[in-house]
Structure formats: structure tokens, C-alpha cells
């Protein structure tokens, strides 16, 4: 499974700049889960004296953009999103309203492009990756951080097909949601296709790193317990606000059925988070 892709592009282009699309995930969860791996990659570019400014595209609060801006005040950052937050920004940050699926018309090329949790909004991945390639400068990097479906559990007795009665309601909801998203043009299995697409475009030095995200606390590991706690909070909020709407995208599921499925999934999370060790792969 490919989750974090750090890709070097060896082609000749004209200008020097950097782009980092930011992501839709709680900032604390990502920071806890990825540890030093992503930070070391970011530090490499932000501390490079030959790189003068960065561009970031974030779907969310802008927390990661602002954290980077504070840590690297010498770098200029442009943060872009469909609906950028209306908040005060550090002096080295500019916010841009931008749709990554539109035709890119930037005047600059970038040395670093970063995208996270984009499967919830991207319908044409070949076009997006192609534009990333086009707008990277010589030696530039593309980093993608994405949830890799399906949802998982360490307990094999509940990690079975959704049609089987013993299947976890949490895992069942995830499988049904995959089909609903696909009907809406969203591919939540896209991480399995990234490597081949990037190679076809001409990217080189493709590196894949997998992170395990627990859902719920794990008493034997303090680090995983923290990730699991944050992840559980995220899921509870997400399911409460959007779970029914997602399932209703498939017309075979009525409103009451979708509500019942979400309620069962929430109860499942509460009841088995400690015993079945639910987790995601990033």
C-alpha cells in the first residue's frame, strides 16, 4: 500500500519556487502519527538557502500552514484552498482561493508540492498529478499523504465481508462508504494507483512509507494511545456530521437505513475500540 509518496522529479524548468498543498485532517493527529518522517522532509526544503518561498494549499483551518510559517519565518508561504479561512495570517503567509482540479496557471514553478487527504475532493487524479509534474522545478519533490482503504481491525473475527453478521459495523460502514464515494466519482482506493501513474509521468525515486493510525486508545502504548484518541474524536465528529449524507449518495439506502448504519457504527466505535484494535493505514 502506498501512502506517503516523496517523489523527485529530474527535469529542466525555468523558475524556482515551492508549493505545498495542505490537508483535511486534524493537525494534531497528523503530527502525532507521522513523527519525524514528514518533518525531516519539510526541514530539508525549508532550510535550503536556495529556496526562497513556498506555496501551500490547505483544506481546513490553516493550522499546519501557520505552524510552518512560525517555524520558518524566512520562507514566504502561499496557502490555497476552495474556502480559505478568514483569519489573521503571519506576515510570511498569503491565502489564496484555489481549486486544484482547475487548469493551473501559476507563474512560478515549485520545488515542493505536498497534498494530504485529497481523495475526498479529487475526481481526476491523472490530471492533478500531471499538473504537479508540470509545475515542479528540476529536482523538485511531490509528497502525497492519503488514507488507504479499507478500514482495518486486528481481530480477524470481525474483519470479514460486510455481508457477514459478525463484521464490525465500523468496518461495514467503511466498505459501504467506498461504494457511495465511487458513485460520486471519488476513488478511495487511489493510493494503489499512485506509483504507476507517477512513473508514467516521469517521476523518479519514488518512496512509499506506511503509517498505522489506531482508532481508539491502546493502553500498552502511550504514543499510539494519543493518536488513537485524536483519531477517535475525528471519526466521531465526522460520522455525526456527514456519515448519513455519505451513505445516502447510494439510492439503494433509505434515510432511516443510513441513520441506523451510522448509529451502529458509532456504537461499535465506543464498544470495541479497546478490544478489537481498530486502525487505519496511511
PDB file of N, CA and C in Angstrom, residues 136-241:
ATOM      1  N   UNK A 136       6.560  21.389 -11.228  1.00  0.00           N
ATOM      2  CA  UNK A 136       7.728  21.163 -10.384  1.00  0.00           C
ATOM      3  C   UNK A 136       8.992  21.587 -11.127  1.00  0.00           C
ATOM      4  N   UNK A 137       9.915  22.175 -10.369  1.00  0.00           N
ATOM      5  CA  UNK A 137      11.182  22.582 -10.945  1.00  0.00           C
ATOM      6  C   UNK A 137      12.158  21.411 -10.954  1.00  0.00           C
ATOM      7  N   UNK A 138      13.317  21.536 -11.559  1.00  0.00           N
ATOM      8  CA  UNK A 138      14.305  20.447 -11.555  1.00  0.00           C
ATOM      9  C   UNK A 138      14.654  20.018 -10.134  1.00  0.00           C
ATOM     10  N   UNK A 139      14.597  18.721  -9.888  1.00  0.00           N
ATOM     11  CA  UNK A 139      14.900  18.207  -8.559  1.00  0.00           C
ATOM     12  C   UNK A 139      13.792  18.390  -7.553  1.00  0.00           C
ATOM     13  N   UNK A 140      12.617  18.855  -7.991  1.00  0.00           N
ATOM     14  CA  UNK A 140      11.510  19.087  -7.066  1.00  0.00           C
ATOM     15  C   UNK A 140      10.888  17.808  -6.559  1.00  0.00           C
ATOM     16  N   UNK A 141      10.135  17.946  -5.467  1.00  0.00           N
ATOM     17  CA  UNK A 141       9.515  16.795  -4.821  1.00  0.00           C
ATOM     18  C   UNK A 141       8.000  16.957  -4.736  1.00  0.00           C
ATOM     19  N   UNK A 142       7.314  15.837  -4.884  1.00  0.00           N
ATOM     20  CA  UNK A 142       5.876  15.762  -4.629  1.00  0.00           C
ATOM     21  C   UNK A 142       5.666  14.823  -3.462  1.00  0.00           C
ATOM     22  N   UNK A 143       4.916  15.247  -2.460  1.00  0.00           N
ATOM     23  CA  UNK A 143       4.614  14.407  -1.305  1.00  0.00           C
ATOM     24  C   UNK A 143       3.099  14.292  -1.169  1.00  0.00           C
ATOM     25  N   UNK A 144       2.592  13.055  -1.148  1.00  0.00           N
ATOM     26  CA  UNK A 144       1.160  12.797  -1.012  1.00  0.00           C
ATOM     27  C   UNK A 144       0.926  11.956   0.233  1.00  0.00           C
ATOM     28  N   UNK A 145      -0.015  12.401   1.040  1.00  0.00           N
ATOM     29  CA  UNK A 145      -0.361  11.672   2.271  1.00  0.00           C
ATOM     30  C   UNK A 145      -1.845  11.368   2.209  1.00  0.00           C
ATOM     31  N   UNK A 146      -2.204  10.091   2.185  1.00  0.00           N
ATOM     32  CA  UNK A 146      -3.588   9.717   1.894  1.00  0.00           C
ATOM     33  C   UNK A 146      -4.030   8.514   2.724  1.00  0.00           C
ATOM     34  N   UNK A 147      -5.295   8.500   3.105  1.00  0.00           N
ATOM     35  CA  UNK A 147      -5.888   7.344   3.771  1.00  0.00           C
ATOM     36  C   UNK A 147      -6.015   6.194   2.784  1.00  0.00           C
ATOM     37  N   UNK A 148      -5.597   5.014   3.221  1.00  0.00           N
ATOM     38  CA  UNK A 148      -5.632   3.832   2.359  1.00  0.00           C
ATOM     39  C   UNK A 148      -6.751   2.898   2.832  1.00  0.00           C
ATOM     40  N   UNK A 149      -7.827   2.833   2.093  1.00  0.00           N
ATOM     41  CA  UNK A 149      -8.948   1.956   2.447  1.00  0.00           C
ATOM     42  C   UNK A 149      -8.606   0.509   2.127  1.00  0.00           C
ATOM     43  N   UNK A 150      -9.298  -0.454   2.758  1.00  0.00           N
ATOM     44  CA  UNK A 150     -10.423  -0.322   3.684  1.00  0.00           C
ATOM     45  C   UNK A 150      -9.970  -0.055   5.130  1.00  0.00           C
ATOM     46  N   UNK A 151     -10.958   0.251   6.013  1.00  0.00           N
ATOM     47  CA  UNK A 151     -10.685   0.313   7.443  1.00  0.00           C
ATOM     48  C   UNK A 151     -10.270  -1.088   7.909  1.00  0.00           C
ATOM     49  N   UNK A 152      -9.543  -1.151   9.021  1.00  0.00           N
ATOM     50  CA  UNK A 152      -8.984  -2.428   9.449  1.00  0.00           C
ATOM     51  C   UNK A 152      -9.181  -2.678  10.940  1.00  0.00           C
ATOM     52  N   UNK A 153      -9.021  -3.957  11.334  1.00  0.00           N
ATOM     53  CA  UNK A 153      -9.083  -4.357  12.743  1.00  0.00           C
ATOM     54  C   UNK A 153      -8.119  -5.512  12.952  1.00  0.00           C
ATOM     55  N   UNK A 154      -7.478  -5.523  14.122  1.00  0.00           N
ATOM     56  CA  UNK A 154      -6.563  -6.623  14.426  1.00  0.00           C
ATOM     57  C   UNK A 154      -7.303  -7.923  14.706  1.00  0.00           C
ATOM     58  N   UNK A 155      -8.541  -7.831  15.168  1.00  0.00           N
ATOM     59  CA  UNK A 155      -9.342  -9.011  15.468  1.00  0.00           C
ATOM     60  C   UNK A 155      -9.878  -9.606  14.165  1.00  0.00           C
ATOM     61  N   UNK A 156      -9.373 -10.755  13.716  1.00  0.00           N
ATOM     62  CA  UNK A 156      -9.801 -11.309  12.429  1.00  0.00           C
ATOM     63  C   UNK A 156     -11.261 -11.745  12.408  1.00  0.00           C
ATOM     64  N   UNK A 157     -11.835 -11.983  13.581  1.00  0.00           N
ATOM     65  CA  UNK A 157     -13.224 -12.458  13.613  1.00  0.00           C
ATOM     66  C   UNK A 157     -14.217 -11.387  13.176  1.00  0.00           C
ATOM     67  N   UNK A 158     -13.828 -10.091  13.257  1.00  0.00           N
ATOM     68  CA  UNK A 158     -14.744  -9.024  12.840  1.00  0.00           C
ATOM     69  C   UNK A 158     -14.299  -8.387  11.521  1.00  0.00           C
ATOM     70  N   UNK A 159     -13.093  -8.710  11.068  1.00  0.00           N
ATOM     71  CA  UNK A 159     -12.591  -8.164   9.810  1.00  0.00           C
ATOM     72  C   UNK A 159     -12.967  -9.083   8.666  1.00  0.00           C
ATOM     73  N   UNK A 160     -14.266  -9.218   8.438  1.00  0.00           N
ATOM     74  CA  UNK A 160     -14.793 -10.117   7.410  1.00  0.00           C
ATOM     75  C   UNK A 160     -15.626  -9.312   6.427  1.00  0.00           C
ATOM     76  N   UNK A 161     -16.198  -9.984   5.459  1.00  0.00           N
ATOM     77  CA  UNK A 161     -17.004  -9.302   4.452  1.00  0.00           C
ATOM     78  C   UNK A 161     -18.207  -8.601   5.099  1.00  0.00           C
ATOM     79  N   UNK A 162     -18.579  -7.415   4.598  1.00  0.00           N
ATOM     80  CA  UNK A 162     -19.686  -6.652   5.194  1.00  0.00           C
ATOM     81  C   UNK A 162     -21.008  -7.416   5.255  1.00  0.00           C
ATOM     82  N   UNK A 163     -21.200  -8.372   4.347  1.00  0.00           N
ATOM     83  CA  UNK A 163     -22.456  -9.125   4.319  1.00  0.00           C
ATOM     84  C   UNK A 163     -22.566 -10.116   5.469  1.00  0.00           C
ATOM     85  N   UNK A 164     -21.446 -10.414   6.125  1.00  0.00           N
ATOM     86  CA  UNK A 164     -21.455 -11.378   7.221  1.00  0.00           C
ATOM     87  C   UNK A 164     -21.840 -10.688   8.523  1.00  0.00           C
ATOM     88  N   UNK A 165     -22.656 -11.368   9.321  1.00  0.00           N
ATOM     89  CA  UNK A 165     -23.220 -10.758  10.518  1.00  0.00           C
ATOM     90  C   UNK A 165     -22.172 -10.355  11.547  1.00  0.00           C
ATOM     91  N   UNK A 166     -21.057 -11.058  11.612  1.00  0.00           N
ATOM     92  CA  UNK A 166     -20.038 -10.752  12.625  1.00  0.00           C
ATOM     93  C   UNK A 166     -19.125  -9.604  12.225  1.00  0.00           C
ATOM     94  N   UNK A 167     -19.313  -9.049  11.025  1.00  0.00           N
ATOM     95  CA  UNK A 167     -18.489  -7.935  10.581  1.00  0.00           C
ATOM     96  C   UNK A 167     -18.697  -6.731  11.495  1.00  0.00           C
ATOM     97  N   UNK A 168     -17.618  -6.073  11.866  1.00  0.00           N
ATOM     98  CA  UNK A 168     -17.700  -4.848  12.660  1.00  0.00           C
ATOM     99  C   UNK A 168     -18.515  -3.795  11.911  1.00  0.00           C
ATOM    100  N   UNK A 169     -19.395  -3.101  12.624  1.00  0.00           N
ATOM    101  CA  UNK A 169     -20.191  -2.045  11.987  1.00  0.00           C
ATOM    102  C   UNK A 169     -19.310  -0.891  11.520  1.00  0.00           C
ATOM    103  N   UNK A 170     -18.198  -0.684  12.197  1.00  0.00           N
ATOM    104  CA  UNK A 170     -17.242   0.333  11.773  1.00  0.00           C
ATOM    105  C   UNK A 170     -16.640  -0.044  10.419  1.00  0.00           C
ATOM    106  N   UNK A 171     -16.210  -1.286  10.287  1.00  0.00           N
ATOM    107  CA  UNK A 171     -15.647  -1.745   9.020  1.00  0.00           C
ATOM    108  C   UNK A 171     -16.712  -1.801   7.929  1.00  0.00           C
ATOM    109  N   UNK A 172     -17.931  -2.210   8.305  1.00  0.00           N
ATOM    110  CA  UNK A 172     -19.015  -2.291   7.323  1.00  0.00           C
ATOM    111  C   UNK A 172     -19.330  -0.915   6.752  1.00  0.00           C
ATOM    112  N   UNK A 173     -19.423   0.100   7.630  1.00  0.00           N
ATOM    113  CA  UNK A 173     -19.711   1.446   7.147  1.00  0.00           C
ATOM    114  C   UNK A 173     -18.632   1.888   6.157  1.00  0.00           C
ATOM    115  N   UNK A 174     -17.370   1.597   6.449  1.00  0.00           N
ATOM    116  CA  UNK A 174     -16.294   1.988   5.552  1.00  0.00           C
ATOM    117  C   UNK A 174     -16.432   1.374   4.174  1.00  0.00           C
ATOM    118  N   UNK A 175     -16.793   0.084   4.107  1.00  0.00           N
ATOM    119  CA  UNK A 175     -16.948  -0.575   2.808  1.00  0.00           C
ATOM    120  C   UNK A 175     -18.121   0.012   2.021  1.00  0.00           C
ATOM    121  N   UNK A 176     -19.240   0.247   2.712  1.00  0.00           N
ATOM    122  CA  UNK A 176     -20.400   0.844   2.042  1.00  0.00           C
ATOM    123  C   UNK A 176     -20.064   2.250   1.564  1.00  0.00           C
ATOM    124  N   UNK A 177     -19.344   3.009   2.396  1.00  0.00           N
ATOM    125  CA  UNK A 177     -18.972   4.372   2.025  1.00  0.00           C
ATOM    126  C   UNK A 177     -18.083   4.393   0.789  1.00  0.00           C
ATOM    127  N   UNK A 178     -17.184   3.417   0.648  1.00  0.00           N
ATOM    128  CA  UNK A 178     -16.330   3.349  -0.539  1.00  0.00           C
ATOM    129  C   UNK A 178     -17.185   3.290  -1.809  1.00  0.00           C
ATOM    130  N   UNK A 179     -18.238   2.469  -1.768  1.00  0.00           N
ATOM    131  CA  UNK A 179     -19.103   2.348  -2.934  1.00  0.00           C
ATOM    132  C   UNK A 179     -19.859   3.657  -3.186  1.00  0.00           C
ATOM    133  N   UNK A 180     -20.300   4.305  -2.118  1.00  0.00           N
ATOM    134  CA  UNK A 180     -21.027   5.571  -2.265  1.00  0.00           C
ATOM    135  C   UNK A 180     -20.132   6.655  -2.828  1.00  0.00           C
ATOM    136  N   UNK A 181     -18.902   6.724  -2.349  1.00  0.00           N
ATOM    137  CA  UNK A 181     -17.961   7.711  -2.875  1.00  0.00           C
ATOM    138  C   UNK A 181     -17.676   7.443  -4.344  1.00  0.00           C
ATOM    139  N   UNK A 182     -17.533   6.161  -4.706  1.00  0.00           N
ATOM    140  CA  UNK A 182     -17.251   5.817  -6.102  1.00  0.00           C
ATOM    141  C   UNK A 182     -18.381   6.272  -7.011  1.00  0.00           C
ATOM    142  N   UNK A 183     -19.621   6.167  -6.546  1.00  0.00           N
ATOM    143  CA  UNK A 183     -20.766   6.629  -7.330  1.00  0.00           C
ATOM    144  C   UNK A 183     -20.710   8.136  -7.562  1.00  0.00           C
ATOM    145  N   UNK A 184     -19.992   8.835  -6.662  1.00  0.00           N
ATOM    146  CA  UNK A 184     -19.848  10.285  -6.769  1.00  0.00           C
ATOM    147  C   UNK A 184     -18.534  10.677  -7.446  1.00  0.00           C
ATOM    148  N   UNK A 185     -17.846   9.695  -8.035  1.00  0.00           N
ATOM    149  CA  UNK A 185     -16.635   9.984  -8.774  1.00  0.00           C
ATOM    150  C   UNK A 185     -15.373  10.072  -7.949  1.00  0.00           C
ATOM    151  N   UNK A 186     -15.431   9.635  -6.679  1.00  0.00           N
ATOM    152  CA  UNK A 186     -14.272   9.707  -5.789  1.00  0.00           C
ATOM    153  C   UNK A 186     -13.684   8.316  -5.592  1.00  0.00           C
ATOM    154  N   UNK A 187     -12.375   8.209  -5.739  1.00  0.00           N
ATOM    155  CA  UNK A 187     -11.691   6.918  -5.659  1.00  0.00           C
ATOM    156  C   UNK A 187     -10.898   6.841  -4.357  1.00  0.00           C
ATOM    157  N   UNK A 188     -11.430   6.119  -3.370  1.00  0.00           N
ATOM    158  CA  UNK A 188     -10.750   5.995  -2.090  1.00  0.00           C
ATOM    159  C   UNK A 188      -9.755   4.826  -2.067  1.00  0.00           C
ATOM    160  N   UNK A 189      -9.567   4.198  -3.218  1.00  0.00           N
ATOM    161  CA  UNK A 189      -8.519   3.187  -3.368  1.00  0.00           C
ATOM    162  C   UNK A 189      -7.397   3.717  -4.253  1.00  0.00           C
ATOM    163  N   UNK A 190      -7.329   5.026  -4.390  1.00  0.00           N
ATOM    164  CA  UNK A 190      -6.414   5.651  -5.339  1.00  0.00           C
ATOM    165  C   UNK A 190      -4.956   5.446  -4.973  1.00  0.00           C
ATOM    166  N   UNK A 191      -4.643   5.232  -3.696  1.00  0.00           N
ATOM    167  CA  UNK A 191      -3.238   5.073  -3.318  1.00  0.00           C
ATOM    168  C   UNK A 191      -2.597   3.869  -4.005  1.00  0.00           C
ATOM    169  N   UNK A 192      -3.414   2.880  -4.366  1.00  0.00           N
ATOM    170  CA  UNK A 192      -2.887   1.703  -5.045  1.00  0.00           C
ATOM    171  C   UNK A 192      -2.436   2.022  -6.476  1.00  0.00           C
ATOM    172  N   UNK A 193      -2.819   3.199  -6.985  1.00  0.00           N
ATOM    173  CA  UNK A 193      -2.542   3.554  -8.378  1.00  0.00           C
ATOM    174  C   UNK A 193      -1.492   4.646  -8.520  1.00  0.00           C
ATOM    175  N   UNK A 194      -1.130   5.269  -7.401  1.00  0.00           N
ATOM    176  CA  UNK A 194      -0.219   6.421  -7.479  1.00  0.00           C
ATOM    177  C   UNK A 194       1.128   6.081  -8.105  1.00  0.00           C
ATOM    178  N   UNK A 195       1.758   5.019  -7.639  1.00  0.00           N
ATOM    179  CA  UNK A 195       3.115   4.719  -8.096  1.00  0.00           C
ATOM    180  C   UNK A 195       3.187   4.557  -9.609  1.00  0.00           C
ATOM    181  N   UNK A 196       2.285   3.770 -10.174  1.00  0.00           N
ATOM    182  CA  UNK A 196       2.300   3.542 -11.619  1.00  0.00           C
ATOM    183  C   UNK A 196       2.057   4.844 -12.385  1.00  0.00           C
ATOM    184  N   UNK A 197       1.120   5.650 -11.900  1.00  0.00           N
ATOM    185  CA  UNK A 197       0.829   6.915 -12.582  1.00  0.00           C
ATOM    186  C   UNK A 197       2.017   7.868 -12.525  1.00  0.00           C
ATOM    187  N   UNK A 198       2.691   7.925 -11.375  1.00  0.00           N
ATOM    188  CA  UNK A 198       3.838   8.814 -11.230  1.00  0.00           C
ATOM    189  C   UNK A 198       4.999   8.359 -12.103  1.00  0.00           C
ATOM    190  N   UNK A 199       5.205   7.051 -12.179  1.00  0.00           N
ATOM    191  CA  UNK A 199       6.260   6.534 -13.054  1.00  0.00           C
ATOM    192  C   UNK A 199       5.973   6.863 -14.514  1.00  0.00           C
ATOM    193  N   UNK A 200       4.716   6.718 -14.923  1.00  0.00           N
ATOM    194  CA  UNK A 200       4.334   7.013 -16.301  1.00  0.00           C
ATOM    195  C   UNK A 200       4.580   8.480 -16.649  1.00  0.00           C
ATOM    196  N   UNK A 201       4.416   9.368 -15.661  1.00  0.00           N
ATOM    197  CA  UNK A 201       4.629  10.788 -15.903  1.00  0.00           C
ATOM    198  C   UNK A 201       6.108  11.139 -16.027  1.00  0.00           C
ATOM    199  N   UNK A 202       6.962  10.324 -15.437  1.00  0.00           N
ATOM    200  CA  UNK A 202       8.387  10.599 -15.496  1.00  0.00           C
ATOM    201  C   UNK A 202       9.019  10.902 -14.157  1.00  0.00           C
ATOM    202  N   UNK A 203       8.270  10.740 -13.061  1.00  0.00           N
ATOM    203  CA  UNK A 203       8.842  10.926 -11.733  1.00  0.00           C
ATOM    204  C   UNK A 203       9.874   9.836 -11.469  1.00  0.00           C
ATOM    205  N   UNK A 204      10.859  10.167 -10.647  1.00  0.00           N
ATOM    206  CA  UNK A 204      11.903   9.219 -10.279  1.00  0.00           C
ATOM    207  C   UNK A 204      12.047   9.174  -8.768  1.00  0.00           C
ATOM    208  N   UNK A 205      12.730   8.132  -8.284  1.00  0.00           N
ATOM    209  CA  UNK A 205      12.995   7.953  -6.852  1.00  0.00           C
ATOM    210  C   UNK A 205      11.684   8.009  -6.069  1.00  0.00           C
ATOM    211  N   UNK A 206      10.798   7.087  -6.323  1.00  0.00           N
ATOM    212  CA  UNK A 206       9.507   7.027  -5.644  1.00  0.00           C
ATOM    213  C   UNK A 206       9.668   6.241  -4.344  1.00  0.00           C
ATOM    214  N   UNK A 207       9.354   6.865  -3.233  1.00  0.00           N
ATOM    215  CA  UNK A 207       9.479   6.233  -1.930  1.00  0.00           C
ATOM    216  C   UNK A 207       8.121   6.160  -1.256  1.00  0.00           C
ATOM    217  N   UNK A 208       7.768   4.992  -0.735  1.00  0.00           N
ATOM    218  CA  UNK A 208       6.483   4.785  -0.068  1.00  0.00           C
ATOM    219  C   UNK A 208       6.706   4.487   1.413  1.00  0.00           C
ATOM    220  N   UNK A 209       5.956   5.174   2.268  1.00  0.00           N
ATOM    221  CA  UNK A 209       6.045   4.964   3.708  1.00  0.00           C
ATOM    222  C   UNK A 209       4.647   4.756   4.262  1.00  0.00           C
ATOM    223  N   UNK A 210       4.475   3.759   5.114  1.00  0.00           N
ATOM    224  CA  UNK A 210       3.162   3.445   5.681  1.00  0.00           C
ATOM    225  C   UNK A 210       3.110   3.829   7.153  1.00  0.00           C
ATOM    226  N   UNK A 211       2.011   4.478   7.538  1.00  0.00           N
ATOM    227  CA  UNK A 211       1.759   4.810   8.929  1.00  0.00           C
ATOM    228  C   UNK A 211       0.497   4.091   9.398  1.00  0.00           C
ATOM    229  N   UNK A 212       0.543   3.602  10.605  1.00  0.00           N
ATOM    230  CA  UNK A 212      -0.617   2.930  11.209  1.00  0.00           C
ATOM    231  C   UNK A 212      -1.295   3.892  12.176  1.00  0.00           C
ATOM    232  N   UNK A 213      -2.579   4.177  11.934  1.00  0.00           N
ATOM    233  CA  UNK A 213      -3.345   5.095  12.778  1.00  0.00           C
ATOM    234  C   UNK A 213      -4.380   4.303  13.578  1.00  0.00           C
ATOM    235  N   UNK A 214      -4.181   4.097  14.870  1.00  0.00           N
ATOM    236  CA  UNK A 214      -5.209   3.434  15.678  1.00  0.00           C
ATOM    237  C   UNK A 214      -6.476   4.297  15.758  1.00  0.00           C
ATOM    238  N   UNK A 215      -7.591   3.645  15.949  1.00  0.00           N
ATOM    239  CA  UNK A 215      -8.855   4.340  16.204  1.00  0.00           C
ATOM    240  C   UNK A 215      -9.321   3.904  17.587  1.00  0.00           C
ATOM    241  N   UNK A 216      -9.149   4.759  18.583  1.00  0.00           N
ATOM    242  CA  UNK A 216      -9.416   4.395  19.966  1.00  0.00           C
ATOM    243  C   UNK A 216      -8.101   4.222  20.707  1.00  0.00           C
ATOM    244  N   UNK A 217      -8.156   4.261  22.025  1.00  0.00           N
ATOM    245  CA  UNK A 217      -6.931   4.230  22.823  1.00  0.00           C
ATOM    246  C   UNK A 217      -6.405   2.815  22.979  1.00  0.00           C
ATOM    247  N   UNK A 218      -5.090   2.725  23.097  1.00  0.00           N
ATOM    248  CA  UNK A 218      -4.410   1.444  23.306  1.00  0.00           C
ATOM    249  C   UNK A 218      -3.572   1.567  24.576  1.00  0.00           C
ATOM    250  N   UNK A 219      -3.955   0.913  25.653  1.00  0.00           N
ATOM    251  CA  UNK A 219      -3.313   1.149  26.940  1.00  0.00           C
ATOM    252  C   UNK A 219      -1.845   0.758  27.005  1.00  0.00           C
ATOM    253  N   UNK A 220      -1.374  -0.146  26.124  1.00  0.00           N
ATOM    254  CA  UNK A 220       0.005  -0.604  26.225  1.00  0.00           C
ATOM    255  C   UNK A 220       1.006   0.292  25.497  1.00  0.00           C
ATOM    256  N   UNK A 221       0.553   1.282  24.761  1.00  0.00           N
ATOM    257  CA  UNK A 221       1.468   2.143  24.018  1.00  0.00           C
ATOM    258  C   UNK A 221       0.974   3.590  24.120  1.00  0.00           C
ATOM    259  N   UNK A 222       1.733   4.418  24.794  1.00  0.00           N
ATOM    260  CA  UNK A 222       1.312   5.801  25.043  1.00  0.00           C
ATOM    261  C   UNK A 222       1.216   6.600  23.748  1.00  0.00           C
ATOM    262  N   UNK A 223       2.174   6.393  22.847  1.00  0.00           N
ATOM    263  CA  UNK A 223       2.178   7.125  21.584  1.00  0.00           C
ATOM    264  C   UNK A 223       0.954   6.772  20.739  1.00  0.00           C
ATOM    265  N   UNK A 224       0.691   5.458  20.583  1.00  0.00           N
ATOM    266  CA  UNK A 224      -0.477   5.037  19.814  1.00  0.00           C
ATOM    267  C   UNK A 224      -1.770   5.445  20.503  1.00  0.00           C
ATOM    268  N   UNK A 225      -1.764   5.466  21.818  1.00  0.00           N
ATOM    269  CA  UNK A 225      -2.962   5.870  22.552  1.00  0.00           C
ATOM    270  C   UNK A 225      -3.330   7.311  22.229  1.00  0.00           C
ATOM    271  N   UNK A 226      -2.316   8.169  22.113  1.00  0.00           N
ATOM    272  CA  UNK A 226      -2.573   9.572  21.786  1.00  0.00           C
ATOM    273  C   UNK A 226      -3.122   9.705  20.370  1.00  0.00           C
ATOM    274  N   UNK A 227      -2.503   9.005  19.417  1.00  0.00           N
ATOM    275  CA  UNK A 227      -3.005   9.029  18.046  1.00  0.00           C
ATOM    276  C   UNK A 227      -4.434   8.495  18.003  1.00  0.00           C
ATOM    277  N   UNK A 228      -4.660   7.359  18.693  1.00  0.00           N
ATOM    278  CA  UNK A 228      -5.976   6.738  18.692  1.00  0.00           C
ATOM    279  C   UNK A 228      -7.044   7.627  19.288  1.00  0.00           C
ATOM    280  N   UNK A 229      -6.687   8.351  20.348  1.00  0.00           N
ATOM    281  CA  UNK A 229      -7.647   9.264  20.977  1.00  0.00           C
ATOM    282  C   UNK A 229      -8.056  10.383  20.022  1.00  0.00           C
ATOM    283  N   UNK A 230      -7.067  10.991  19.364  1.00  0.00           N
ATOM    284  CA  UNK A 230      -7.358  12.060  18.409  1.00  0.00           C
ATOM    285  C   UNK A 230      -8.157  11.524  17.222  1.00  0.00           C
ATOM    286  N   UNK A 231      -7.766  10.343  16.738  1.00  0.00           N
ATOM    287  CA  UNK A 231      -8.450   9.759  15.595  1.00  0.00           C
ATOM    288  C   UNK A 231      -9.894   9.412  15.919  1.00  0.00           C
ATOM    289  N   UNK A 232     -10.113   8.891  17.124  1.00  0.00           N
ATOM    290  CA  UNK A 232     -11.474   8.562  17.545  1.00  0.00           C
ATOM    291  C   UNK A 232     -12.338   9.816  17.604  1.00  0.00           C
ATOM    292  N   UNK A 233     -11.800  10.899  18.147  1.00  0.00           N
ATOM    293  CA  UNK A 233     -12.529  12.163  18.187  1.00  0.00           C
ATOM    294  C   UNK A 233     -12.890  12.629  16.788  1.00  0.00           C
ATOM    295  N   UNK A 234     -11.911  12.530  15.869  1.00  0.00           N
ATOM    296  CA  UNK A 234     -12.160  12.930  14.480  1.00  0.00           C
ATOM    297  C   UNK A 234     -13.294  12.116  13.864  1.00  0.00           C
ATOM    298  N   UNK A 235     -13.248  10.788  14.070  1.00  0.00           N
ATOM    299  CA  UNK A 235     -14.249   9.920  13.478  1.00  0.00           C
ATOM    300  C   UNK A 235     -15.636  10.176  14.063  1.00  0.00           C
ATOM    301  N   UNK A 236     -15.702  10.361  15.357  1.00  0.00           N
ATOM    302  CA  UNK A 236     -16.990  10.621  15.990  1.00  0.00           C
ATOM    303  C   UNK A 236     -17.628  11.897  15.421  1.00  0.00           C
ATOM    304  N   UNK A 237     -16.815  12.937  15.296  1.00  0.00           N
ATOM    305  CA  UNK A 237     -17.323  14.196  14.746  1.00  0.00           C
ATOM    306  C   UNK A 237     -17.718  14.030  13.284  1.00  0.00           C
ATOM    307  N   UNK A 238     -16.856  13.370  12.515  1.00  0.00           N
ATOM    308  CA  UNK A 238     -17.108  13.172  11.094  1.00  0.00           C
ATOM    309  C   UNK A 238     -18.379  12.364  10.862  1.00  0.00           C
ATOM    310  N   UNK A 239     -18.530  11.268  11.612  1.00  0.00           N
ATOM    311  CA  UNK A 239     -19.692  10.410  11.415  1.00  0.00           C
ATOM    312  C   UNK A 239     -20.984  11.116  11.815  1.00  0.00           C
ATOM    313  N   UNK A 240     -20.924  11.881  12.881  1.00  0.00           N
ATOM    314  CA  UNK A 240     -22.119  12.603  13.342  1.00  0.00           C
ATOM    315  C   UNK A 240     -22.575  13.641  12.333  1.00  0.00           C
ATOM    316  N   UNK A 241     -21.629  14.313  11.708  1.00  0.00           N
ATOM    317  CA  UNK A 241     -21.979  15.401  10.796  1.00  0.00           C
ATOM    318  C   UNK A 241     -22.192  14.951   9.354  1.00  0.00           C
TER     319      UNK A 241
END
